[in-house]
mmCIF file of C-alpha atoms in Angstrom:
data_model
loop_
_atom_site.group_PDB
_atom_site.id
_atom_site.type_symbol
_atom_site.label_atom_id
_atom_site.label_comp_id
_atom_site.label_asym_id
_atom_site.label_seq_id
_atom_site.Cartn_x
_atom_site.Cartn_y
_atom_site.Cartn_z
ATOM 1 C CA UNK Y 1 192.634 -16.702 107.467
ATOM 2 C CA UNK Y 2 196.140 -17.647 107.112
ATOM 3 C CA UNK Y 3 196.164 -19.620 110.645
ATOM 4 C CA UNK Y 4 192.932 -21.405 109.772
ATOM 5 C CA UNK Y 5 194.814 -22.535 106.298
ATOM 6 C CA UNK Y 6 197.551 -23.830 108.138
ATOM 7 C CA UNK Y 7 195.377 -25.701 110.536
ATOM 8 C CA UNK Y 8 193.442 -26.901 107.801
ATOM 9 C CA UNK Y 9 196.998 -28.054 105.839
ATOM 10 C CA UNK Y 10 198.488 -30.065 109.315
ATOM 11 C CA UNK Y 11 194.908 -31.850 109.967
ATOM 12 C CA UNK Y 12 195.379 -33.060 106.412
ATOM 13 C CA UNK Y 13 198.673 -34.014 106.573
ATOM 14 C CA UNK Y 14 197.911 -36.052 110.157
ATOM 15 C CA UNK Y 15 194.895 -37.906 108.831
ATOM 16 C CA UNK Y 16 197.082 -38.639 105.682
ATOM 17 C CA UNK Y 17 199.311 -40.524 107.525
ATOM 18 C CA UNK Y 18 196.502 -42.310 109.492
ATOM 19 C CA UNK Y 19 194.426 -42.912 106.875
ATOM 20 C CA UNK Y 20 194.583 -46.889 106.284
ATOM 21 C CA UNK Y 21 193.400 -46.936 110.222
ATOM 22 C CA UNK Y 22 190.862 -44.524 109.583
ATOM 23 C CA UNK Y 23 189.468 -46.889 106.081
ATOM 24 C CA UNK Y 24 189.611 -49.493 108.487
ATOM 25 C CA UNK Y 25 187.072 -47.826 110.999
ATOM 26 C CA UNK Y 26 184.990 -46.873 108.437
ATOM 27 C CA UNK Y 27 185.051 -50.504 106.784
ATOM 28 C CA UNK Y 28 183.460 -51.910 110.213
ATOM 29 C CA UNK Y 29 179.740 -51.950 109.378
ATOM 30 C CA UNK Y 30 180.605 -53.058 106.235
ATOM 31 C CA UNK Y 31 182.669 -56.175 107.229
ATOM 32 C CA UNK Y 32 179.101 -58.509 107.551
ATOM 33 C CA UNK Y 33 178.129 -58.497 104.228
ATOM 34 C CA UNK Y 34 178.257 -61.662 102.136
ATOM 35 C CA UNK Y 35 178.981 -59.709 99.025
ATOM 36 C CA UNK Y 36 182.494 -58.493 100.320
ATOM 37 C CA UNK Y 37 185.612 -60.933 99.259
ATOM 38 C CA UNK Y 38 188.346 -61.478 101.856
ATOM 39 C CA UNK Y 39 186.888 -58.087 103.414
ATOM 40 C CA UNK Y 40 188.163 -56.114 101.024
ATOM 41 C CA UNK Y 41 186.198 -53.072 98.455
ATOM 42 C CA UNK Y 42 186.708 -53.532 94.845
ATOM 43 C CA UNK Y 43 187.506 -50.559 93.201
ATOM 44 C CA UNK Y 44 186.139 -50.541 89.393
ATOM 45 C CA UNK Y 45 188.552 -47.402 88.424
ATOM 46 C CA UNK Y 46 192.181 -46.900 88.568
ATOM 47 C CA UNK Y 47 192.376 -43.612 90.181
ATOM 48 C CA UNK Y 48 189.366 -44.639 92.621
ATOM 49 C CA UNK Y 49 191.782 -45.400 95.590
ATOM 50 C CA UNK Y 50 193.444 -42.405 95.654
ATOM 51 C CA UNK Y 51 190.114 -40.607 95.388
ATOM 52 C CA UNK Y 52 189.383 -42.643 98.563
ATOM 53 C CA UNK Y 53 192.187 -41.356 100.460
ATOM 54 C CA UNK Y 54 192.263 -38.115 99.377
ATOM 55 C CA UNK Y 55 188.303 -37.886 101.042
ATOM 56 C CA UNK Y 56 189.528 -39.484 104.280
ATOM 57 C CA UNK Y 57 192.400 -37.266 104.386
ATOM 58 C CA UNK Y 58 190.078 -33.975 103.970
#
């Protein structure tokens, strides 16, 4: 149990710091629609980025 916390804990931590490339993949099929300024997401709450990353990380 304890090993497959850790493991859990270091995967986090790895995708953490690769998460912006990771968004970026993700963004791809997303990239053709009209609807999307300067290819970016708007995000209507404050904390909704960190939400974001937080879900990529995991």
């Amino acid at each position: 149990m304890v090993i497959s916390v850790v493991a859990v804990f270091l995967c986090t931590i790895i995708a953490f710091v690769f998460h912006r490339f990771i968004f970026e993949i993700l963004m791809v099929p997303a990239m053709g629609f009209e609807s999307l300024r300067d290819n970016r997401l708007v995000f209507t709450q404050v904390t909704e980025m960190i939400g974001i990353t937080m879900k990529i990380s995991l």
